[in-house]
Each structure stands twice: as structure tokens, then as C-alpha cells.
CSV table of C-alpha atoms in Angstrom, one decimal:
chain,number,residue,atom,x,y,z
A,1,MET,CA,-19.1,10.3,-3.8
A,2,GLU,CA,-22.2,9.3,-2.3
A,3,LEU,CA,-22.2,8.7,1.5
A,4,HIS,CA,-23.0,5.4,2.7
A,5,GLN,CA,-23.7,4.5,6.7
A,6,ALA,CA,-20.1,3.0,6.9
A,7,LEU,CA,-16.8,3.5,9.0
A,8,TYR,CA,-14.2,5.3,6.5
A,9,LEU,CA,-11.2,4.9,6.9
A,10,ILE,CA,-9.8,8.3,6.1
A,11,PRO,CA,-5.4,8.7,5.2
A,12,VAL,CA,-3.9,11.7,6.3
A,13,GLY,CA,-1.0,13.4,4.7
A,14,LEU,CA,2.6,11.9,5.3
A,15,SER,CA,4.0,15.8,4.5
A,16,ASP,CA,3.7,19.1,3.9
A,17,ALA,CA,2.3,18.7,0.7
A,18,PRO,CA,-0.8,20.1,-0.8
A,19,TYR,CA,-3.7,17.9,0.0
A,20,ARG,CA,-4.8,17.9,-4.0
A,21,ASP,CA,-1.6,16.4,-4.1
A,22,VAL,CA,-2.2,13.9,-2.4
A,23,MET,CA,-5.5,13.0,-1.6
A,24,PRO,CA,-8.5,12.4,-3.8
A,25,ALA,CA,-10.9,15.3,-3.8
A,26,GLY,CA,-13.8,12.9,-3.1
A,27,ASN,CA,-12.0,12.2,0.0
A,28,VAL,CA,-13.4,15.9,1.5
A,29,ASP,CA,-17.0,15.1,0.0
A,30,ILE,CA,-16.8,12.2,2.8
A,31,ILE,CA,-15.2,14.2,5.4
A,32,ARG,CA,-17.7,16.6,5.3
A,33,GLY,CA,-20.8,14.4,5.9
A,34,ILE,CA,-19.4,12.9,9.0
A,35,ARG,CA,-19.6,14.0,12.6
A,36,HIS,CA,-18.4,11.5,14.6
A,37,PHE,CA,-14.4,10.1,14.7
A,38,ILE,CA,-12.6,8.1,16.2
A,39,VAL,CA,-9.1,9.5,15.6
A,40,GLU,CA,-5.2,8.6,17.4
A,41,ASN,CA,-4.3,12.2,18.3
A,42,LEU,CA,-7.0,14.5,18.9
A,43,ARG,CA,-5.1,17.5,18.1
A,44,GLU,CA,-3.8,16.5,15.1
A,45,ALA,CA,-7.1,15.2,13.6
A,46,ARG,CA,-8.4,18.7,14.3
A,47,ARG,CA,-5.3,20.0,12.3
A,48,PHE,CA,-6.1,18.0,9.4
A,49,LEU,CA,-10.2,18.3,9.4
A,50,ARG,CA,-9.8,22.5,9.2
A,51,ARG,CA,-6.9,21.5,6.5
A,52,CYS,CA,-9.4,19.7,4.7
A,53,ASP,CA,-12.3,22.3,4.8
A,54,ALA,CA,-11.6,25.8,7.1
A,55,SER,CA,-15.0,26.0,7.5
A,56,PHE,CA,-15.7,22.5,8.6
A,57,PRO,CA,-18.1,22.2,11.9
A,58,ILE,CA,-15.4,20.9,14.5
A,59,ASP,CA,-16.9,21.9,17.6
A,60,ASP,CA,-19.8,19.9,16.4
A,61,CYS,CA,-18.1,16.9,15.8
A,62,GLU,CA,-17.8,13.7,18.8
A,63,PHE,CA,-14.1,12.6,18.6
A,64,HIS,CA,-12.5,9.4,20.7
A,65,GLU,CA,-8.9,9.1,21.2
A,66,LEU,CA,-7.6,5.3,20.4
A,67,ASN,CA,-3.9,5.0,20.6
A,68,THR,CA,-1.8,2.5,22.5
A,69,ARG,CA,-3.2,4.2,25.9
A,70,THR,CA,-6.6,3.9,25.3
A,71,ASP,CA,-8.3,1.5,27.6
A,72,ARG,CA,-10.0,-1.1,25.1
A,73,THR,CA,-13.2,-1.6,27.6
A,74,GLY,CA,-16.0,-0.2,25.7
A,75,LEU,CA,-15.1,0.1,22.3
A,76,GLU,CA,-18.1,-1.1,20.8
A,77,GLU,CA,-20.0,1.9,22.3
A,78,TRP,CA,-17.8,4.4,20.2
A,79,LEU,CA,-19.3,2.8,16.9
A,80,ARG,CA,-22.9,3.0,18.3
A,81,PRO,CA,-23.4,6.3,16.0
A,82,LEU,CA,-22.6,3.6,12.9
A,83,ALA,CA,-24.7,1.1,14.4
A,84,GLU,CA,-27.1,3.7,14.5
A,85,GLY,CA,-27.2,4.7,10.5
A,86,LYS,CA,-24.6,7.7,11.1
A,87,PRO,CA,-21.5,7.3,8.8
A,88,MET,CA,-18.3,7.6,11.0
A,89,GLY,CA,-14.3,8.2,10.3
A,90,LEU,CA,-11.3,6.7,11.4
A,91,LEU,CA,-8.3,9.1,11.5
A,92,SER,CA,-5.0,7.8,12.6
A,93,ASP,CA,-1.4,10.8,13.2
A,94,ALA,CA,0.0,10.5,9.5
A,95,GLY,CA,-0.5,8.2,6.3
A,96,CYS,CA,-3.0,5.4,6.2
A,97,PRO,CA,-5.4,4.7,9.5
A,98,ALA,CA,-5.1,0.7,10.6
A,99,VAL,CA,-2.2,0.1,9.5
A,100,ALA,CA,0.7,-0.6,11.8
A,101,ASP,CA,-1.3,1.7,14.3
A,102,PRO,CA,-3.9,0.9,16.9
A,103,GLY,CA,-6.7,1.7,14.6
A,104,ALA,CA,-7.2,-1.6,13.2
A,105,ASP,CA,-8.7,-2.5,16.6
A,106,ILE,CA,-11.9,0.0,15.6
A,107,VAL,CA,-12.1,-2.0,12.5
A,108,ALA,CA,-11.5,-5.3,13.1
A,109,LEU,CA,-14.8,-4.7,15.8
A,110,ALA,CA,-16.8,-2.9,12.6
A,111,GLN,CA,-15.9,-5.9,11.0
A,112,LYS,CA,-17.2,-8.6,14.2
A,113,MET,CA,-20.0,-6.4,14.0
A,114,SER,CA,-20.7,-6.5,10.5
A,115,LEU,CA,-20.6,-2.8,10.0
A,116,ARG,CA,-19.5,-1.7,6.8
A,117,VAL,CA,-15.8,-0.6,6.1
A,118,ILE,CA,-15.1,1.7,3.4
A,119,PRO,CA,-11.2,2.6,2.7
A,120,LEU,CA,-10.4,5.6,1.2
A,121,VAL,CA,-7.7,6.3,-0.9
A,122,GLY,CA,-4.4,8.3,0.2
A,123,PRO,CA,-0.5,8.2,0.8
A,124,SER,CA,1.0,5.2,2.0
A,125,SER,CA,5.3,5.4,2.6
A,126,ILE,CA,5.3,1.5,2.7
A,127,LEU,CA,3.2,1.3,-0.8
A,128,LEU,CA,4.9,4.3,-2.0
A,129,ALA,CA,8.1,2.8,-1.3
A,130,LEU,CA,8.0,-0.4,-2.7
A,131,MET,CA,6.7,1.1,-5.5
A,132,ALA,CA,10.0,3.0,-5.9
A,133,SER,CA,12.4,0.9,-4.8
A,134,GLY,CA,12.1,-1.1,-8.1
A,135,PHE,CA,11.9,-4.1,-6.5
A,136,ASN,CA,9.5,-6.8,-7.2
A,137,GLY,CA,10.2,-10.3,-6.8
A,138,GLN,CA,7.8,-13.0,-5.0
A,139,GLY,CA,5.9,-11.3,-2.8
A,140,PHE,CA,7.0,-8.4,0.1
A,141,ALA,CA,6.9,-8.2,3.4
A,142,PHE,CA,6.5,-5.2,6.3
A,143,ASN,CA,8.1,-6.1,9.4
A,144,GLY,CA,7.4,-2.9,11.0
A,145,TYR,CA,10.5,-1.6,13.9
A,146,LEU,CA,14.1,-3.3,14.0
A,147,PRO,CA,15.0,-4.5,17.3
A,148,ILE,CA,16.6,-2.0,19.1
A,149,GLU,CA,19.2,-3.9,20.9
A,150,ARG,CA,22.2,-4.4,18.7
A,151,GLN,CA,22.1,-8.7,18.6
A,152,ALA,CA,18.5,-8.9,17.8
A,153,LYS,CA,18.8,-6.0,15.2
A,154,GLU,CA,21.7,-7.8,13.4
A,155,ALA,CA,19.8,-11.6,13.5
A,156,THR,CA,16.5,-9.9,12.4
A,157,ILE,CA,19.0,-7.8,9.5
A,158,ASP,CA,20.5,-11.5,8.7
A,159,ARG,CA,17.0,-13.2,8.5
A,160,LEU,CA,15.1,-10.9,6.0
A,161,GLU,CA,18.2,-10.3,4.1
A,162,HIS,CA,18.2,-14.4,3.9
A,163,ALA,CA,14.5,-13.8,2.6
A,164,ALA,CA,15.0,-11.8,0.2
A,165,ARG,CA,17.8,-13.6,-1.1
A,166,SER,CA,17.0,-17.2,-1.0
A,167,LYS,CA,12.7,-16.8,-1.7
A,168,GLY,CA,13.0,-13.5,-3.5
A,169,ILE,CA,10.5,-11.7,-1.1
A,170,THR,CA,10.9,-8.0,-0.6
A,171,GLN,CA,11.8,-6.5,3.0
A,172,ILE,CA,10.9,-3.7,4.0
A,173,PHE,CA,11.5,-2.6,7.5
A,174,ILE,CA,11.3,1.2,9.5
A,175,GLU,CA,13.5,2.6,12.5
A,176,THR,CA,13.2,5.4,14.9
A,177,PRO,CA,14.1,8.0,12.8
A,178,TYR,CA,16.7,9.4,14.7
A,179,ARG,CA,18.7,5.9,14.3
A,180,ASN,CA,18.6,6.2,10.6
A,181,ASN,CA,22.3,7.0,9.9
A,182,SER,CA,23.6,3.9,12.4
A,183,LEU,CA,21.1,1.6,10.4
A,184,VAL,CA,22.3,2.8,6.9
A,185,GLU,CA,25.8,2.1,8.0
A,186,LEU,CA,24.8,-0.9,9.7
A,187,LEU,CA,23.4,-2.2,6.4
A,188,ALA,CA,25.9,-1.1,4.4
A,189,ALA,CA,28.3,-3.1,6.4
A,190,ARG,CA,26.6,-6.3,7.4
A,191,LEU,CA,24.7,-7.2,3.7
A,192,MET,CA,26.2,-9.1,1.3
A,193,PRO,CA,28.0,-6.5,-1.3
A,194,ASP,CA,25.1,-7.3,-4.0
A,195,THR,CA,21.9,-7.4,-1.7
A,196,LEU,CA,20.0,-3.9,-2.7
A,197,LEU,CA,19.2,-1.8,-0.1
A,198,CYS,CA,16.4,1.2,-1.2
A,199,VAL,CA,16.1,3.9,1.1
A,200,ALA,CA,12.9,5.7,1.2
A,201,ALA,CA,13.1,9.4,2.7
A,202,ASP,CA,10.6,11.9,3.0
A,203,ILE,CA,7.9,10.4,1.4
A,204,THR,CA,5.5,12.7,-1.1
A,205,ASP,CA,7.9,16.0,0.7
A,206,PRO,CA,8.1,18.3,-2.6
A,207,GLN,CA,11.3,20.0,-1.6
A,208,ARG,CA,13.1,16.9,0.1
A,209,GLU,CA,11.8,13.3,-1.3
A,210,ASN,CA,14.6,11.1,-2.0
A,211,ILE,CA,14.5,7.1,-2.7
A,212,ARG,CA,17.2,5.5,-3.3
A,213,THR,CA,18.3,2.2,-4.5
A,214,MET,CA,22.3,1.1,-4.8
A,215,PRO,CA,23.5,-2.3,-3.8
A,216,ALA,CA,25.0,-2.3,-0.5
A,217,LYS,CA,28.5,-2.0,-1.3
A,218,ALA,CA,27.7,1.4,-2.9
A,219,TRP,CA,25.8,2.7,0.2
A,220,LYS,CA,29.6,2.2,1.8
A,221,ASN,CA,30.9,5.1,-0.1
A,222,THR,CA,27.8,6.9,-0.2
A,223,THR,CA,27.2,10.3,1.7
A,224,TYR,CA,23.8,10.6,3.4
A,225,ASP,CA,21.8,11.9,6.2
A,226,TYR,CA,18.3,10.6,6.8
A,227,ASP,CA,19.1,11.6,10.6
A,228,LYS,CA,15.6,12.3,11.7
A,229,HIS,CA,14.0,12.1,8.4
A,230,PRO,CA,11.3,9.5,8.2
A,231,ALA,CA,12.3,7.0,6.6
A,232,ILE,CA,11.4,3.0,4.9
A,233,PHE,CA,14.1,0.9,4.6
A,234,LEU,CA,13.8,-2.4,1.8
A,235,ILE,CA,15.8,-4.9,1.0
A,236,HIS,CA,16.0,-7.0,-2.1
A,237,SER,CA,18.0,-9.8,-4.3
A,238,THR,CA,18.7,-10.0,-7.8
A,239,ALA,CA,20.1,-13.3,-7.1
A,240,HIS,CA,16.9,-15.0,-6.6
A,241,ALA,CA,15.1,-15.3,-10.6
A,242,PRO,CA,11.5,-14.3,-10.3
A,243,ALA,CA,9.6,-16.6,-11.5
A,244,ALA,CA,7.2,-15.7,-14.6
A,245,ALA,CA,4.0,-13.2,-13.2
A,246,ARG,CA,0.9,-15.3,-14.5
A,247,LYS,CA,-0.3,-12.2,-16.9
A,248,GLY,CA,-3.2,-9.6,-16.9
A,249,GLN,CA,-5.3,-11.7,-14.6
A,250,HIS,CA,-5.4,-9.7,-11.7
A,251,LYS,CA,-6.0,-5.4,-10.7
A,252,LYS,CA,-3.2,-4.9,-8.8
B,1,MET,CA,2.8,20.0,-8.5
B,2,GLU,CA,6.1,20.8,-9.9
B,3,LEU,CA,7.3,19.1,-12.8
B,4,HIS,CA,10.9,17.4,-12.2
B,5,GLN,CA,13.0,15.4,-14.1
B,6,ALA,CA,11.7,12.0,-13.0
B,7,LEU,CA,10.0,8.8,-13.6
B,8,TYR,CA,6.6,9.3,-12.6
B,9,LEU,CA,4.6,6.2,-11.6
B,10,ILE,CA,1.4,6.9,-11.8
B,11,PRO,CA,-1.6,4.8,-10.4
B,12,VAL,CA,-4.8,4.3,-12.6
B,13,GLY,CA,-7.7,3.4,-11.5
B,14,LEU,CA,-9.6,-0.3,-10.0
B,15,SER,CA,-13.0,0.3,-10.9
B,16,ASP,CA,-15.8,2.9,-12.5
B,17,ALA,CA,-14.9,5.0,-9.9
B,18,PRO,CA,-14.7,9.0,-10.9
B,19,TYR,CA,-11.3,9.5,-10.8
B,20,ARG,CA,-11.7,12.6,-8.7
B,21,ASP,CA,-12.9,9.6,-5.7
B,22,VAL,CA,-9.5,8.0,-5.9
B,23,MET,CA,-6.8,10.3,-7.3
B,24,PRO,CA,-5.3,13.4,-6.4
B,25,ALA,CA,-6.0,16.2,-8.9
B,26,GLY,CA,-2.4,17.1,-8.8
B,27,ASN,CA,-1.6,13.6,-10.3
B,28,VAL,CA,-3.5,15.3,-13.3
B,29,ASP,CA,-1.3,18.4,-13.8
B,30,ILE,CA,1.5,15.7,-13.7
B,31,ILE,CA,0.3,13.9,-16.3
B,32,ARG,CA,0.0,17.2,-18.6
B,33,GLY,CA,3.9,17.5,-18.4
B,34,ILE,CA,4.7,14.4,-19.9
B,35,ARG,CA,4.9,13.0,-23.6
B,36,HIS,CA,6.8,10.1,-23.0
B,37,PHE,CA,5.2,6.9,-21.1
B,38,ILE,CA,6.1,3.4,-21.2
B,39,VAL,CA,2.5,1.8,-20.0
B,40,GLU,CA,1.5,-2.3,-19.4
B,41,ASN,CA,-0.7,-1.9,-22.2
B,42,LEU,CA,-1.0,0.8,-25.1
B,43,ARG,CA,-5.0,0.8,-25.4
B,44,GLU,CA,-5.6,0.6,-21.5
B,45,ALA,CA,-3.1,3.1,-21.4
B,46,ARG,CA,-4.5,6.0,-24.0
B,47,ARG,CA,-7.6,5.1,-22.8
B,48,PHE,CA,-6.8,6.3,-19.6
B,49,LEU,CA,-4.9,9.4,-20.4
B,50,ARG,CA,-7.9,10.4,-22.3
B,51,ARG,CA,-10.0,9.9,-19.1
B,52,CYS,CA,-7.5,12.3,-16.5
B,53,ASP,CA,-7.7,15.1,-20.1
B,54,ALA,CA,-10.1,14.9,-22.9
B,55,SER,CA,-7.7,17.2,-24.4
B,56,PHE,CA,-4.7,15.4,-23.7
B,57,PRO,CA,-2.2,15.5,-26.8
B,58,ILE,CA,-2.0,11.4,-27.0
B,59,ASP,CA,-0.6,11.8,-30.9
B,60,ASP,CA,2.3,13.7,-29.5
B,61,CYS,CA,3.6,11.4,-27.4
B,62,GLU,CA,5.7,8.6,-27.2
B,63,PHE,CA,5.1,4.9,-26.1
B,64,HIS,CA,6.6,1.9,-25.3
B,65,GLU,CA,4.9,-1.0,-23.6
B,66,LEU,CA,6.5,-3.1,-21.1
B,67,ASN,CA,5.0,-6.1,-20.3
B,68,THR,CA,5.4,-10.5,-19.7
B,69,ARG,CA,6.3,-10.8,-23.3
B,70,THR,CA,8.7,-7.4,-23.8
B,71,ASP,CA,11.7,-8.1,-24.9
B,72,ARG,CA,14.3,-6.8,-22.0
B,73,THR,CA,17.0,-5.7,-23.9
B,74,GLY,CA,17.3,-2.0,-25.5
B,75,LEU,CA,15.4,-1.1,-22.2
B,76,GLU,CA,17.5,1.7,-21.2
B,77,GLU,CA,17.4,3.0,-24.3
B,78,TRP,CA,13.5,3.7,-23.3
B,79,LEU,CA,14.8,6.4,-20.7
B,80,ARG,CA,17.1,8.5,-22.5
B,81,PRO,CA,14.3,11.2,-22.8
B,82,LEU,CA,14.6,11.5,-19.0
B,83,ALA,CA,18.0,11.1,-18.9
B,84,GLU,CA,18.4,14.1,-21.2
B,85,GLY,CA,15.9,16.0,-18.9
B,86,LYS,CA,12.5,15.6,-20.3
B,87,PRO,CA,10.0,13.5,-17.2
B,88,MET,CA,8.8,10.1,-17.8
B,89,GLY,CA,5.2,8.1,-17.1
B,90,LEU,CA,5.1,4.6,-16.2
B,91,LEU,CA,1.4,3.4,-16.0
B,92,SER,CA,0.4,-0.3,-15.1
B,93,ASP,CA,-3.3,-1.4,-16.4
B,94,ALA,CA,-5.2,-1.2,-13.4
B,95,GLY,CA,-3.6,0.3,-10.0
B,96,CYS,CA,-0.3,1.0,-8.6
B,97,PRO,CA,2.8,0.6,-11.1
B,98,ALA,CA,5.7,-1.6,-10.5
B,99,VAL,CA,4.2,-3.7,-7.7
B,100,ALA,CA,3.4,-7.0,-8.4
B,101,ASP,CA,4.0,-6.1,-12.2
B,102,PRO,CA,6.4,-5.6,-14.9
B,103,GLY,CA,7.3,-1.8,-14.4
B,104,ALA,CA,9.0,-2.7,-11.4
B,105,ASP,CA,11.9,-3.3,-14.2
B,106,ILE,CA,12.0,0.3,-15.8
B,107,VAL,CA,11.7,1.3,-12.0
B,108,ALA,CA,14.6,-0.6,-11.2
B,109,LEU,CA,16.7,0.3,-14.2
B,110,ALA,CA,16.2,3.8,-13.4
B,111,GLN,CA,17.3,3.5,-10.0
B,112,LYS,CA,20.8,1.8,-11.6
B,113,MET,CA,21.0,5.0,-13.4
B,114,SER,CA,20.7,7.3,-10.7
B,115,LEU,CA,17.8,8.5,-12.0
B,116,ARG,CA,15.0,10.2,-9.8
B,117,VAL,CA,11.9,8.5,-9.3
B,118,ILE,CA,8.6,9.7,-8.0
B,119,PRO,CA,5.3,7.2,-6.9
B,120,LEU,CA,2.4,9.1,-7.3
B,121,VAL,CA,-0.3,8.6,-4.7
B,122,GLY,CA,-3.4,6.2,-5.6
B,123,PRO,CA,-5.5,3.5,-5.4
B,124,SER,CA,-3.7,-0.1,-4.0
B,125,SER,CA,-6.0,-2.5,-3.7
B,126,ILE,CA,-3.6,-4.8,-1.4
B,127,LEU,CA,-3.4,-1.4,0.4
B,128,LEU,CA,-6.6,-0.5,0.9
B,129,ALA,CA,-7.8,-4.2,1.6
B,130,LEU,CA,-5.5,-4.2,4.3
B,131,MET,CA,-6.7,-1.3,5.6
B,132,ALA,CA,-10.5,-2.5,6.1
B,133,SER,CA,-9.9,-6.0,7.2
B,134,GLY,CA,-9.0,-5.1,10.7
B,135,PHE,CA,-5.9,-7.0,11.0
B,136,ASN,CA,-2.9,-5.5,12.1
B,137,GLY,CA,-0.3,-7.4,14.2
B,138,GLN,CA,3.1,-7.6,13.7
B,139,GLY,CA,3.3,-6.6,9.9
B,140,PHE,CA,1.9,-8.3,6.8
B,141,ALA,CA,3.0,-10.3,3.7
B,142,PHE,CA,2.2,-10.0,0.2
B,143,ASN,CA,2.2,-13.5,-1.7
B,144,GLY,CA,1.0,-13.1,-5.1
B,145,TYR,CA,-0.9,-16.2,-6.6
B,146,LEU,CA,-1.9,-19.4,-4.9
B,147,PRO,CA,-0.2,-22.4,-6.8
B,148,ILE,CA,-3.2,-23.7,-9.4
B,149,GLU,CA,-2.4,-27.0,-8.4
B,150,ARG,CA,-4.5,-28.6,-5.3
B,151,GLN,CA,-2.0,-30.3,-3.4
B,152,ALA,CA,0.2,-27.2,-3.9
B,153,LYS,CA,-2.5,-25.0,-3.2
B,154,GLU,CA,-3.2,-26.7,0.1
B,155,ALA,CA,0.1,-26.7,1.3
B,156,THR,CA,0.8,-23.2,0.6
B,157,ILE,CA,-2.7,-22.4,2.4
B,158,ASP,CA,-0.9,-24.3,5.5
B,159,ARG,CA,1.8,-22.6,5.7
B,160,LEU,CA,0.7,-19.0,5.2
B,161,GLU,CA,-2.1,-20.2,8.1
B,162,HIS,CA,1.2,-21.2,10.1
B,163,ALA,CA,3.2,-18.0,9.7
B,164,ALA,CA,-0.4,-15.8,10.4
B,165,ARG,CA,-0.6,-18.1,13.1
B,166,SER,CA,2.2,-18.3,15.1
B,167,LYS,CA,3.7,-15.4,14.3
B,168,GLY,CA,1.0,-12.7,13.9
B,169,ILE,CA,2.3,-11.4,10.4
B,170,THR,CA,-1.3,-11.1,8.2
B,171,GLN,CA,-1.1,-13.3,5.2
B,172,ILE,CA,-2.1,-11.4,2.1
B,173,PHE,CA,-2.5,-13.1,-2.1
B,174,ILE,CA,-4.8,-13.3,-4.7
B,175,GLU,CA,-6.1,-15.8,-7.0
B,176,THR,CA,-7.6,-15.5,-10.7
B,177,PRO,CA,-10.9,-13.9,-10.4
B,178,TYR,CA,-13.2,-17.1,-12.0
B,179,ARG,CA,-11.2,-19.3,-9.2
B,180,ASN,CA,-12.6,-17.1,-6.5
B,181,ASN,CA,-15.8,-19.0,-5.1
B,182,SER,CA,-13.7,-22.8,-4.9
B,183,LEU,CA,-10.9,-20.4,-3.1
B,184,VAL,CA,-13.6,-19.1,-0.5
B,185,GLU,CA,-14.7,-22.6,0.1
B,186,LEU,CA,-11.4,-24.4,0.4
B,187,LEU,CA,-10.3,-21.8,3.0
B,188,ALA,CA,-13.8,-22.1,4.7
B,189,ALA,CA,-13.0,-26.2,5.1
B,190,ARG,CA,-9.5,-26.3,5.6
B,191,LEU,CA,-7.9,-22.9,7.4
B,192,MET,CA,-9.2,-23.4,11.5
B,193,PRO,CA,-12.4,-22.3,12.4
B,194,ASP,CA,-11.1,-19.5,14.7
B,195,THR,CA,-8.4,-18.0,12.2
B,196,LEU,CA,-9.8,-15.4,10.5
B,197,LEU,CA,-10.4,-14.3,6.8
B,198,CYS,CA,-11.1,-11.5,5.0
B,199,VAL,CA,-12.3,-11.3,1.6
B,200,ALA,CA,-12.0,-7.5,-0.5
B,201,ALA,CA,-14.2,-7.6,-3.8
B,202,ASP,CA,-14.5,-4.9,-6.4
B,203,ILE,CA,-12.1,-2.5,-4.5
B,204,THR,CA,-13.0,1.2,-5.2
B,205,ASP,CA,-16.1,0.2,-7.1
B,206,PRO,CA,-19.3,2.7,-5.8
B,207,GLN,CA,-21.7,0.4,-5.8
B,208,ARG,CA,-20.2,-3.4,-5.4
B,209,GLU,CA,-17.4,-2.7,-3.4
B,210,ASN,CA,-17.3,-5.2,-0.4
B,211,ILE,CA,-14.8,-6.0,2.7
B,212,ARG,CA,-16.2,-8.3,4.9
B,213,THR,CA,-13.7,-10.4,7.8
B,214,MET,CA,-15.2,-13.1,9.9
B,215,PRO,CA,-13.9,-16.5,11.2
B,216,ALA,CA,-13.0,-19.5,8.4
B,217,LYS,CA,-15.9,-21.2,10.1
B,218,ALA,CA,-18.7,-18.9,9.7
B,219,TRP,CA,-17.4,-18.3,6.1
B,220,LYS,CA,-18.8,-22.2,5.6
B,221,ASN,CA,-22.6,-21.1,6.2
B,222,THR,CA,-22.5,-17.5,4.6
B,223,THR,CA,-23.3,-16.9,1.1
B,224,TYR,CA,-21.4,-15.6,-1.7
B,225,ASP,CA,-20.3,-14.7,-5.3
B,226,TYR,CA,-17.1,-13.4,-6.0
B,227,ASP,CA,-17.2,-15.5,-9.4
B,228,LYS,CA,-14.6,-13.3,-11.9
B,229,HIS,CA,-14.9,-10.5,-9.4
B,230,PRO,CA,-11.2,-8.8,-8.6
B,231,ALA,CA,-10.5,-9.6,-5.1
B,232,ILE,CA,-8.0,-9.7,-2.8
B,233,PHE,CA,-7.6,-12.2,0.7
B,234,LEU,CA,-6.3,-12.0,3.8
B,235,ILE,CA,-5.7,-14.3,7.2
B,236,HIS,CA,-4.9,-13.8,10.3
B,237,SER,CA,-5.4,-14.5,13.7
B,238,THR,CA,-5.6,-13.4,17.0
B,239,ALA,CA,-4.7,-16.3,18.7
B,240,HIS,CA,-1.4,-14.5,18.5
B,241,ALA,CA,-0.8,-11.4,21.2
B,242,PRO,CA,0.4,-8.4,18.9
B,243,ALA,CA,3.6,-7.0,20.9
B,244,ALA,CA,2.8,-3.5,22.0
B,245,ALA,CA,4.1,-1.0,19.1
B,246,ARG,CA,6.1,1.8,19.5
B,247,LYS,CA,4.5,4.4,20.0
B,248,GLY,CA,3.9,7.6,17.9
B,249,GLN,CA,7.2,7.4,16.2
B,250,HIS,CA,7.0,7.0,12.6
B,251,LYS,CA,4.3,7.9,9.8
B,252,LYS,CA,3.4,5.0,8.1
């Protein structure tokens, strides 16, 4: 792959899967040409780069850490190497950078400065879960974390189920992993019996990946243990008849 | 990668990019072990398989075509090889199967029959566009095609802009490619001046990829030509202050 003067958005693995199974080989060619990185976590980033290429000259690289604790003043200065013609890389802790993480701020800034942004292909738990759920319908929405407080959580579940049932829009959300089991229990009890719930756990993990769709009523009588496993939750309903898709016009 | 008794969801390229730049090498290992495929378009699927592996024994394979014209009765029969222990593959025309395409029906059926579904990593124009847009906020929603009829299209744009501005939810949509230019013109004129519009065109194309975010008012004074180029549209507003993300708890 030819290296451009651009901010490369570099996905990181979600699991212990070998990189050749979850990452295009071309990503490593790109990484090898970059010396300026903005990363969510310095230690994770160095480990990732070393796994990609054991001889990568990490000590010759410049790193900036961008996370929820980062002071946002002076971010423009971080992009100076790019403005001066050098390729840069953005890495999050896991998965695709700038989706539901602070990396989006630096991408927004690069766009504002009319700098080129190139996203690289890699594993996204949201997208892989959506594919394997079997949910299609009129569209989908990613809602981030559910509220922690019980009443607010229940109200959000009700609202998402209503959107899924009335508009046919698949609703995707996440939970802090140690609360996964109690969330599945709550969803099984609270959703209408025929609302479909998909739990996608340990995505891309060669041994543990498990993506399962069942009606809420079936989840009630099922044994599961998602405690502390990374998981994505999706709800959908076939009560809403999907409109015919426009055919063959678009690349997804 | 170890081959399982599963329905593999196999992404296809979006552009003429070499496969090593957009597809993990492990996908080809999986494909080599599969002889039963369900595909959106037979000709495209055969071309894809040949490009992955010039010596792939296509004539020894079984193919079923699943698209908007397919009669849905008897779909269960198609999954019989999988139920009997053989791995199967699902391919769409371009991008990730079962996202906004008829392939989701067969995934839903596999889930209903308690058959294992394994999604493989590959290029998704929706996700790559979202990453490179710089839009983050409270979540995102993919809305499929805008209505064709002018008044309904305008009403939808207004509704999506309202959701972006009031709830901070990035709104993603697509248009039939020969209408791209008139859509950008309409959006530039109709959106509030500071609403951000991202147009992501020719995603993964080594020469032509172009992903650009600007306020609506800047699009008005910009030259562009997206006519017949595959493109994704995203709107967002920084008018809505994003809530602090919960830190470091989740793999995206």
C-alpha cells in the first residue's frame, strides 16, 4: 500500500486472535512507515506495534496519549508532523479508533485543518455483532452504554424496544462487562416475549466467540455466563415488516 | 484459522484495492475450506473467489443466489450442508454481508436453527466512513436510503438533523449514486450553517478515496463531483455537548 500524507486510523485486535486472521497484511506496511502516533493508551499501543512487527523502531517514534483525561488544549500542535508532510497513526485500545472513543476528537481536528484521513480495515465488535445477529430491518442504531441506575436503565430498554418494534430499527448497546449477566436477565424478563435479543460475546476470540440470537422468552430458560466477557447487545423485532430494499445500487 | 462447522460471513472488497490491503489473510484460509455458498450475485461471487485464490475449485462448489428476487420458501433446505456438519459461506455483492442486504435473512434462519454464525473481518463502508468523519457523540444511526420524492426527502433530512443536533447522535444515510451531487447541494442549502456534513466517497479505493467533513455553509462554496461514485453521508453537530464517556471499560 502506498503511504500518503494522512492521518491513518489503525484498528487494533479485540481478542488474542492472530493478526493475520483479523487484520489486512497491508496495515502493517502502513504502520512500518509511521513514526508519529496518537494513542489511547501508550503501553497498549507499544505492545500492539511490537506484535505487528517485532523489529519496529518504537524508540524512534513520537507518541501522544489521547484519552478522557487528556487536556484538549494544544491538540493542534500534535498534528504538526502531518501538516508538515509526515504520515501519522491513530490507535485506540481495542477495535476501530474514533468509534465511541476520544480518538474522534483528533479526527475532527484533522478534518477541520483539511488534513487527509484514511481509515484502515480491522475488527469492529459493533459491526461484526450486527452482521452475525441476523438483524436487518430499516437500519440500526448504536446507543453506547445503558444508564447504570435501574429505573433509567429500564426506561431506556423500553424506549429502544419501542424503536425496534415500531420502526424496525435494530438497537445496539453495551454494558459494563461485570453487569452482563444481570442485563441479560433484565432483558429476558422485560422485553416482549417475541422481541429478538442477540448477545455477541468475545468477538473474534478463536475459542470463546459466541453470538446468539433468540426471542426474549427463550433467553429466560437458557443457561449463559457472560460475566466479565466483552459483549454487545442487540434487539430487533420481526413484528415490523421490512420495506423492500432498493436493489443492487450500493456498496455497503 | 481453524475451520468450524459454521456459517461464515465473508466480506467482499468495496473497490479495486488489492485484497491484502482490505482483507485479513486468514479469510482466504477459511474460504479454501468451504464448498457451499449462499451469495447475493453468482457472477460477482465467482469472480471474488477466483481473485482470492486462482486455483479455487469453483466448479466443485454449490451456490445459491439470495437477493431481493429470491423466493424465500425452502431457504432452510439451503442450510442443510451446515446442519450436516459442513462449513458454509455467505457473500454479498460488496462489503460486509448481512448489513443492509438480503443476506440477513439467511443469518436469521441459521440463528433460529441454532447453527453457529462466524463473522469475518472486512471492509464496511458505513464503519470506515464513521471512523474518518470525526463524528463521535452519543451514538450513531444508519438510516439506509433517503426517500426519492423531494418533499419526503426534505422531511427526512430535517428529522435526521434534529436527532443529530438535539441528541448528539450521528446520522448516516446513503443515496443512489447518480443523485449524489443533487443531495449534497440540497444538504448544503437545507442544513443549519454549522451542522457538520461528511461525504465519504470511493472508500478503500487507492486512488480516489475522499472523506471530507465540513460545516454545511462551507459545502455551499466548495467544488465537488460525486456523480456515480459510491458515497456515504453523515451529519453531526457539536452544538450538543457530548457526555463524558465511561472510561476504558469496553472493546469497540
